Amino acid sequence: MIISQQKNREELLHNLEGKKRLFLVGCGACATACKSGGEEEVFQLQEWLASVGREVTGSVIIDEACHIMRAARDLRHHRDAVAEADALVVLACGAGVQSISTNTDKRVIAGLDSLFLGNIRRLGQYEEKCSLCGECILNETAGICPVTTCAKGLLNGPCGGMEEGRCEADREVDCAWHSIYERLKKQGRQGVFARPVPPKNWGKLRKPGRLKLG
Amino acid sequence: MSQLQNELSQHRFVVTTEIAPPKGVDLSAALAKARSLQGITAVNVTDNQGANMRLSPLVLAARMLEAGIDPILQLTCRDRNRLALQSDLLGAAALGIENVLLLSGDHMRFGDHPQGRAVFDLDSVQLLQAVAHLNQGWDMAGRKLQGTPSFFAGAAVSPAAEPFELMFQKYRKKVEGGARFFQTQAVFAEDKLHRFMEAARPVGVPVLLGVLLLKNAAVARFLNANIPGVQVPPELVDRLEQAADPLTEGVAIARRQVALAREICQGVHIMSLGHEELIPAMLA
Ligand code: SF4
Ligand code: SF4
């Protein structure tokens, strides 16, 4: 899931300058789960906008705002409300915002900051475990990703900053390499310690990414 | 062959220390400090140490070489991708620099530009491998070089890190990657140093023990709290606390470490924290 949080109201207000009438878009998937852009947040945004003298022409929660065609369809359903607005405020991740901006020539204002691809520990507690590097090493690291969970993304073992199994960058957090080592030991295998891992092939991570099946 | 490589190959006890480039463009103080050093085999030139921005170590290392001082150029993976690292290495070789110390680099959060983006395109093992390739006349992409460098590559190790085997696995990878000498993080616990040297001795790569001058108890406490991998045991902190002259006590502690290194290591790397004039006393 894409973890996002709302930009602060001050920043949003700055972006709203000169925009009187607004159409609001939320996302029924990630932004709903993150409590950054679901029904409730869209409603709160609407109330706040009224309090700062703005008019809301309408709103929609798109099932998955990252779905470009679905966003197009949902916007069409609200054609008139969108037409009346000076701008659209989108509470979705950056991908969602761009589904919208692909489908309208109106000014689109992003209301969230997108943070990372996150796992859910429990509702409201998210952790980054994978950064989509394009060349997965988990099979050798006992299912713990050093690319993401090591603060330096090292591939060959811990840095000199590890202390008592804690990370140099944040002593509250386990060193990823210590966790990998412990789990490999439990599994009785050498895994990533059996070979020097060569430099990562970042070429597999083409920017911008594209994948077309079939 | 660099002076460092030469002396290590002749099994002489070597002494290295380190100098940071200035934050600015005036090299005179750093060069004067380097020239004033006595009894030193080679001098590390630190690379944005602690993630604090300073002048390029390549430039200071080259100027030290001109002044007849054998530099050890430090390079971290934090600030450069594989192109920039190889490019700087070739530049260093062209300037006559042979000793390099290859490091991952401290995390950005410690430094003076915490908002910057760290690179870590390579890790220290991979950088060692890259240098080994360069030494064979090839870049990382397998392209032939015009003129082949002959780097004497070193790496860092934290002998006191726990768990021991995890740290040692990394040490082994560095040896396999091409490390020809090691400089250690400061070690104050003698038992841990013994344990490490017992395991490392059969590997046969020279180890220079990191000796850090404890100027006073406050410094020791600061190191414990802020410097990754350095632990000053409470007994030593107490000793510094109670000493009439903490600096003299610190020198005595350092001297003891040097004596231990003379027995079981191949050299020392002295971190004098601005007290270069005390290095002869530490070596005495
Ligand atoms: S190695 Fe880590 S970042 Fe890369 S794909 Fe696997 S889990 Fe994701
Ligand atoms: S302490 Fe461990 S997790 Fe933290 S940066 Fe070093 S190797 Fe990575």
XYZ file of C-alpha atoms and ligand atoms in Angstrom:
514
model
C 0.000 0.000 0.000
C 1.133 3.565 -0.688
C 1.517 5.429 2.570
C 0.585 9.079 2.422
C -0.231 11.878 4.806
C -1.941 15.195 4.422
C 0.016 18.317 3.696
C -0.488 20.867 6.414
C -3.372 23.264 5.955
C -1.078 26.259 5.681
C 0.674 24.835 2.660
C -2.646 23.820 1.173
C -4.044 27.289 1.688
C -1.060 28.736 -0.135
C -1.755 26.427 -3.074
C -5.410 27.418 -3.083
C -4.649 31.072 -3.609
C -7.036 32.610 -6.121
C -9.119 29.446 -6.353
C -12.660 30.042 -5.193
C -14.582 26.929 -6.246
C -13.147 23.487 -5.754
C -13.947 19.914 -6.667
C -12.614 17.311 -4.242
C -11.259 13.865 -5.035
C -10.420 11.125 -2.557
C -9.172 7.566 -2.989
C -11.034 4.510 -1.736
C -7.914 2.388 -1.455
C -4.609 3.418 0.098
C -5.501 6.967 1.101
C -8.618 5.650 2.845
C -6.580 3.098 4.789
C -4.019 5.762 5.688
C -6.782 8.098 6.850
C -5.405 10.727 4.538
C -7.977 10.757 1.746
C -11.063 8.637 2.446
C -14.715 9.675 2.886
C -14.057 11.138 6.286
C -11.034 13.187 5.270
C -12.772 14.498 2.168
C -15.653 15.577 4.358
C -13.322 17.296 6.818
C -11.562 19.024 3.978
C -14.896 20.269 2.723
C -15.740 21.739 6.141
C -12.382 23.393 6.405
C -12.641 24.834 2.911
C -15.983 26.358 3.827
C -14.374 27.890 6.903
C -11.772 29.602 4.737
C -14.390 30.957 2.378
C -14.238 28.436 -0.431
C -17.072 26.802 -2.259
C -17.066 23.060 -2.936
C -18.807 22.188 -6.192
C -18.792 18.454 -5.545
C -16.656 15.484 -4.579
C -15.945 11.897 -5.446
C -14.069 8.989 -3.892
C -12.475 6.968 -6.662
C -12.121 3.237 -5.907
C -8.443 3.286 -6.749
C -7.335 6.723 -7.774
C -4.225 5.248 -9.402
C -6.493 3.595 -11.962
C -6.280 6.055 -14.862
C -9.356 4.870 -16.789
C -11.503 4.575 -13.670
C -10.559 8.099 -12.682
C -11.579 9.275 -16.144
C -14.955 7.542 -15.831
C -15.653 8.909 -12.346
C -14.745 12.432 -13.396
C -17.114 12.123 -16.359
C -19.903 11.212 -13.952
C -19.285 14.508 -12.174
C -18.773 16.469 -15.355
C -20.836 19.473 -14.306
C -19.412 19.839 -10.809
C -15.913 19.564 -12.228
C -16.708 22.132 -14.896
C -17.914 24.586 -12.274
C -14.706 24.313 -10.243
C -11.631 26.494 -10.588
C -9.451 23.611 -9.465
C -9.524 20.021 -8.190
C -8.067 19.139 -4.804
C -6.925 15.527 -4.747
C -6.397 13.533 -1.558
C -4.593 10.575 -3.093
C -0.996 9.513 -3.559
C 1.046 11.142 -6.290
C -0.014 8.415 -8.699
C -3.661 9.160 -7.949
C -3.125 12.870 -8.430
C -1.672 12.150 -11.854
C -4.595 9.944 -12.866
C -6.657 13.058 -12.319
C -4.306 15.482 -14.007
C -4.131 13.133 -17.005
C -7.889 13.445 -17.319
C -8.474 17.165 -16.936
C -6.887 20.367 -18.087
C -7.960 22.117 -14.911
C -5.500 22.951 -12.212
C -5.018 19.931 -9.906
C -3.855 20.529 -6.349
C -2.246 17.655 -4.469
C -3.362 17.543 -0.866
C -1.073 14.743 0.311
C 2.580 13.885 0.556
C 3.289 10.328 -0.592
C 5.788 8.625 1.656
C 6.495 5.003 0.792
C 5.228 1.582 -0.139
C 4.184 0.350 3.263
C 3.273 -2.725 5.193
C 0.560 -2.411 7.810
C 1.515 -3.429 11.332
C -1.901 -2.397 12.586
C -4.208 0.359 11.451
C -2.279 3.579 11.806
C 1.136 1.961 11.983
C 2.970 1.523 8.724
C 6.449 0.266 7.927
C 8.523 0.354 4.801
C 9.765 -3.109 3.912
C 10.315 -2.969 0.164
C 11.422 -0.149 -2.084
C 10.690 -1.896 -5.378
C 14.299 -2.161 -6.462
C 13.655 -4.386 -9.452
C 16.060 -7.153 -8.434
C 14.825 -8.931 -5.343
C 17.416 -10.380 -2.989
C 14.981 -11.673 -0.326
C 15.721 -15.327 -1.111
C 19.248 -14.905 0.142
C 18.459 -12.658 3.072
C 15.955 -14.845 4.897
C 13.100 -12.667 3.763
C 14.403 -9.421 5.214
C 15.156 -6.655 2.744
C 18.475 -4.886 3.282
C 17.926 -2.580 0.307
C 15.071 -1.015 2.255
C 15.477 -1.791 5.928
C 19.217 -1.156 6.187
C 19.549 2.602 6.535
C 22.338 2.543 3.958
C 20.959 -0.187 1.722
C 24.135 -2.256 2.082
C 24.251 -5.670 0.428
C 27.199 -7.395 2.049
C 26.677 -7.192 5.767
C 26.508 -4.590 8.495
C 28.353 -1.284 8.523
C 30.737 -0.306 11.283
C 27.951 1.595 12.982
C 25.996 -1.426 14.141
C 26.015 -1.624 17.914
C 24.608 -4.548 19.857
C 22.442 -5.324 16.877
C 21.056 -1.800 16.677
C 21.276 0.548 13.688
C 23.689 3.444 13.571
C 21.063 5.704 12.043
C 18.509 5.035 14.758
C 19.377 3.156 17.907
C 15.700 2.373 18.494
C 15.690 0.226 15.400
C 17.256 -3.178 14.801
C 20.138 -3.332 12.358
C 18.717 -5.085 9.295
C 21.881 -7.123 8.972
C 21.648 -8.329 12.507
C 18.093 -9.519 11.858
C 19.154 -11.211 8.625
C 22.024 -12.913 10.386
C 19.845 -14.144 13.246
C 17.167 -15.529 10.966
C 19.633 -17.233 8.638
C 21.261 -18.799 11.656
C 17.897 -20.173 12.787
C 17.366 -21.596 9.340
C 20.815 -23.136 9.419
C 21.942 -21.602 6.166
C 24.512 -19.082 5.023
C 22.360 -17.232 2.544
C 23.782 -13.895 1.541
C 26.923 -14.511 3.575
C 27.982 -17.276 1.212
C 29.117 -14.882 -1.506
C 30.182 -11.306 -1.996
C 27.114 -9.695 -3.514
C 28.072 -7.695 -6.598
C 26.911 -4.124 -7.095
C 23.218 -3.874 -7.647
C 21.866 -3.670 -11.157
C 19.845 -0.490 -10.905
C 19.356 -0.764 -14.644
C 16.505 -3.152 -13.901
C 14.735 -0.249 -12.304
C 13.969 1.697 -15.451
C 12.659 5.147 -14.781
C 9.859 5.741 -15.456
C 8.774 2.146 -14.834
C 6.493 0.429 -17.315
C 5.138 -3.084 -17.480
C 2.812 -4.415 -20.140
C 1.594 -7.977 -19.821
C 1.045 -10.143 -22.854
C 55.039 1.230 -4.042
C 53.790 3.556 -1.338
C 55.698 3.975 1.885
C 52.847 2.317 3.745
C 52.802 -0.737 1.498
C 56.573 -0.923 1.561
C 56.849 -0.870 5.339
C 54.005 -3.327 5.841
C 55.567 -5.705 3.348
C 58.786 -5.534 5.352
C 56.856 -6.284 8.529
C 57.735 -2.991 10.123
C 55.336 -1.625 12.710
C 53.564 1.230 10.977
C 51.919 4.294 12.415
C 49.195 6.179 10.626
C 47.102 9.100 11.693
C 44.511 11.259 10.041
C 43.934 14.811 8.925
C 40.659 16.328 7.814
C 40.606 18.711 4.858
C 39.464 22.221 5.744
C 35.926 23.423 5.472
C 36.962 26.025 2.970
C 39.727 26.541 0.466
C 42.745 27.339 2.599
C 44.958 24.274 2.790
C 47.828 25.877 4.686
C 46.839 24.774 8.193
C 46.172 21.173 7.124
C 49.471 20.985 5.251
C 51.399 22.566 8.117
C 49.862 20.013 10.463
C 50.773 17.173 8.106
C 54.363 18.434 7.838
C 54.692 18.696 11.614
C 53.871 15.029 12.176
C 56.659 12.853 13.463
C 57.164 9.117 13.412
C 54.275 8.594 11.022
C 54.260 6.229 8.043
C 51.200 7.550 6.267
C 48.350 9.968 6.872
C 44.663 9.326 6.201
C 42.815 12.162 4.549
C 39.223 11.925 5.673
C 36.288 12.166 3.287
C 33.441 14.346 4.540
C 33.942 12.627 7.875
C 30.866 12.235 10.000
C 28.905 13.386 6.929
C 30.204 16.930 7.400
C 31.018 18.701 4.155
C 34.660 19.617 3.638
C 37.110 20.169 0.806
C 37.752 17.196 -1.446
C 40.202 14.790 0.197
C 41.664 14.095 -3.233
C 43.056 17.616 -3.387
C 44.604 17.573 0.066
C 46.037 14.086 -0.511
C 47.686 15.252 -3.735
C 49.192 18.296 -2.023
C 50.472 16.106 0.814
C 52.135 13.821 -1.670
C 53.921 16.846 -3.201
C 55.084 17.716 0.291
C 56.623 14.271 0.681
C 53.960 12.813 2.971
C 52.396 9.452 2.096
C 48.623 9.956 2.025
C 45.872 7.391 2.487
C 42.916 8.694 0.538
C 39.610 7.852 2.194
C 36.617 7.363 -0.064
C 33.073 6.793 1.123
C 30.180 5.256 -0.762
C 27.776 7.726 0.771
C 28.521 10.667 -1.491
C 29.267 9.191 -4.918
C 27.840 6.654 -7.299
C 29.989 4.099 -9.103
C 30.924 6.499 -11.880
C 32.079 9.218 -9.524
C 33.977 6.759 -7.305
C 35.897 5.227 -10.199
C 36.463 8.621 -11.721
C 37.934 9.988 -8.485
C 40.035 6.861 -8.079
C 41.521 7.243 -11.558
C 42.170 10.884 -10.768
C 43.940 9.881 -7.575
C 46.100 7.367 -9.428
C 47.011 9.951 -12.052
C 48.177 12.227 -9.240
C 50.339 9.460 -7.796
C 48.143 8.499 -4.850
C 48.288 4.777 -4.116
C 46.865 4.166 -0.652
C 43.108 4.220 -0.445
C 40.795 3.406 2.440
C 37.359 2.381 1.238
C 34.394 2.973 3.497
C 30.619 2.863 3.463
C 30.495 6.230 5.217
C 28.620 7.508 8.234
C 24.911 8.059 7.896
C 23.813 11.514 6.724
C 21.923 12.153 9.931
C 25.182 12.736 11.808
C 26.400 15.481 9.558
C 25.825 19.088 8.688
C 23.668 18.399 5.625
C 21.085 15.988 7.059
C 18.610 16.911 4.331
C 20.846 15.662 1.562
C 20.286 12.440 -0.322
C 22.778 9.690 0.388
C 23.998 7.576 -2.517
C 25.269 4.149 -1.379
C 25.243 2.895 -4.962
C 28.045 0.561 -3.855
C 28.918 -0.748 -0.424
C 32.447 -0.985 0.917
C 32.902 -4.596 -0.238
C 31.785 -3.713 -3.734
C 34.062 -0.666 -3.780
C 36.982 -2.887 -2.809
C 36.077 -5.167 -5.718
C 35.897 -2.177 -8.034
C 39.386 -1.089 -6.986
C 40.674 -4.621 -7.579
C 39.256 -4.424 -11.121
C 40.871 -1.053 -11.705
C 44.174 -2.521 -10.552
C 43.799 -5.164 -13.236
C 43.203 -2.521 -15.859
C 39.423 -2.722 -16.151
C 36.554 -0.607 -15.015
C 33.436 -2.060 -13.376
C 31.723 -2.324 -16.732
C 34.585 -4.443 -18.076
C 36.090 -1.716 -20.252
C 39.850 -1.515 -20.639
C 41.642 1.377 -18.958
C 44.334 3.496 -20.549
C 47.103 2.979 -18.052
C 46.585 0.815 -15.005
C 46.569 2.135 -11.431
C 48.224 0.269 -8.601
C 46.187 0.985 -5.550
C 47.019 -0.326 -2.133
C 43.501 -0.753 -0.850
C 42.514 -0.798 2.776
C 39.295 -1.128 4.700
C 37.886 -0.461 8.127
C 36.787 -2.989 10.714
C 35.138 -2.712 14.138
C 36.736 -5.517 16.171
C 34.534 -4.866 19.204
C 31.229 -5.076 17.330
C 28.710 -7.669 18.476
C 27.761 -10.237 17.402
C 31.309 -11.162 16.626
C 30.622 -13.659 13.815
C 28.426 -11.209 11.959
C 31.157 -8.561 12.048
C 33.730 -11.192 11.101
C 31.770 -12.339 8.068
C 31.878 -8.799 6.768
C 35.593 -8.631 7.510
C 36.103 -11.791 5.459
C 34.163 -10.350 2.565
C 36.395 -7.313 2.648
C 39.463 -9.536 2.509
C 37.978 -11.438 -0.427
C 37.072 -8.121 -2.013
C 40.736 -7.155 -2.006
C 41.516 -5.386 1.273
C 45.302 -5.415 1.767
C 45.301 -3.727 5.140
C 42.792 -2.812 7.826
C 42.480 0.133 10.130
C 40.246 -0.558 13.081
C 37.735 1.547 14.899
C 39.094 2.508 18.329
C 38.993 -0.547 20.595
C 39.243 -0.135 24.337
C 38.213 -3.613 25.440
C 41.358 -5.703 25.265
C 39.590 -9.046 25.391
C 37.613 -8.125 22.302
C 40.754 -7.105 20.476
C 42.419 -10.388 21.393
C 39.433 -12.349 20.169
C 39.457 -10.493 16.871
C 43.189 -10.793 16.310
C 43.113 -14.502 17.033
C 40.560 -14.963 14.277
C 42.149 -12.450 11.909
C 45.781 -13.521 12.304
C 45.518 -16.637 10.077
C 44.010 -14.458 7.333
C 47.328 -12.659 7.176
C 46.167 -9.143 6.296
C 47.871 -6.424 8.372
C 45.723 -4.809 11.037
C 46.386 -1.300 12.319
C 44.767 -0.834 15.690
C 42.732 2.327 16.051
C 44.037 4.301 19.025
C 41.951 7.250 20.010
C 43.207 9.842 22.447
C 40.717 10.277 25.272
C 41.256 13.900 26.255
C 38.935 13.776 29.221
C 35.890 12.012 30.617
C 33.507 14.280 28.710
C 35.031 13.228 25.401
C 34.752 9.584 26.410
C 31.085 10.037 27.246
C 30.500 11.890 24.003
C 32.077 9.045 22.033
C 29.927 6.501 23.826
C 26.794 8.436 23.036
C 27.505 9.610 19.521
C 30.199 7.703 17.689
C 28.993 4.441 16.179
C 31.079 1.459 17.155
C 33.183 3.181 19.838
C 32.642 2.092 23.419
C 34.791 3.395 26.239
C 34.358 1.108 29.246
C 33.157 2.745 32.489
C 36.454 2.000 34.286
C 38.303 4.188 31.802
C 35.724 6.945 32.044
C 36.179 6.863 35.841
C 39.945 6.936 35.528
C 39.734 10.048 33.347
C 37.221 11.585 35.699
C 39.459 11.174 38.713
C 42.759 12.019 37.091
C 44.471 15.236 38.198
C 45.452 15.795 34.584
C 43.000 13.971 32.322
C 45.009 14.621 29.163
C 48.082 12.929 30.626
C 45.869 10.046 31.711
C 44.468 9.856 28.184
C 47.965 9.691 26.747
C 48.795 6.901 29.202
C 45.726 4.946 28.092
C 46.724 5.447 24.454
C 50.283 4.366 25.183
C 49.008 1.153 26.689
C 46.958 0.505 23.510
C 50.007 1.157 21.353
C 52.038 -1.283 23.435
C 49.337 -3.906 22.978
C 49.300 -3.254 19.249
C 53.053 -3.730 19.106
C 52.494 -7.218 20.505
C 49.563 -8.412 18.419
C 48.893 -6.004 15.516
C 50.949 -4.736 12.595
C 50.586 -1.075 13.371
C 48.436 1.635 14.872
C 46.149 4.257 13.485
C 46.162 7.204 15.838
C 43.212 9.530 16.172
C 44.596 12.378 18.244
C 41.554 14.666 18.072
C 43.570 17.795 17.430
C 46.532 16.900 19.655
C 49.053 15.887 16.993
C 51.849 17.146 19.241
C 51.067 14.314 21.673
C 51.515 11.543 19.109
C 55.213 10.998 19.968
C 54.226 10.640 23.631
C 51.571 8.091 22.700
C 54.134 6.135 20.720
C 56.816 6.330 23.399
S 15.241 -6.580 -2.555
Fe 14.015 -5.378 -1.173
S 13.517 -3.516 -2.342
Fe 14.203 -5.035 -3.792
S 12.303 -5.977 -4.481
Fe 13.118 -7.268 -2.835
S 12.103 -6.517 -0.984
Fe 11.819 -4.959 -2.565
S 23.645 -0.404 11.425
Fe 22.850 -2.048 10.150
S 20.888 -1.294 9.329
Fe 21.988 0.470 10.165
S 23.075 1.329 8.423
Fe 24.510 -0.061 9.416
S 24.224 -2.016 8.408
Fe 22.474 -0.758 7.851
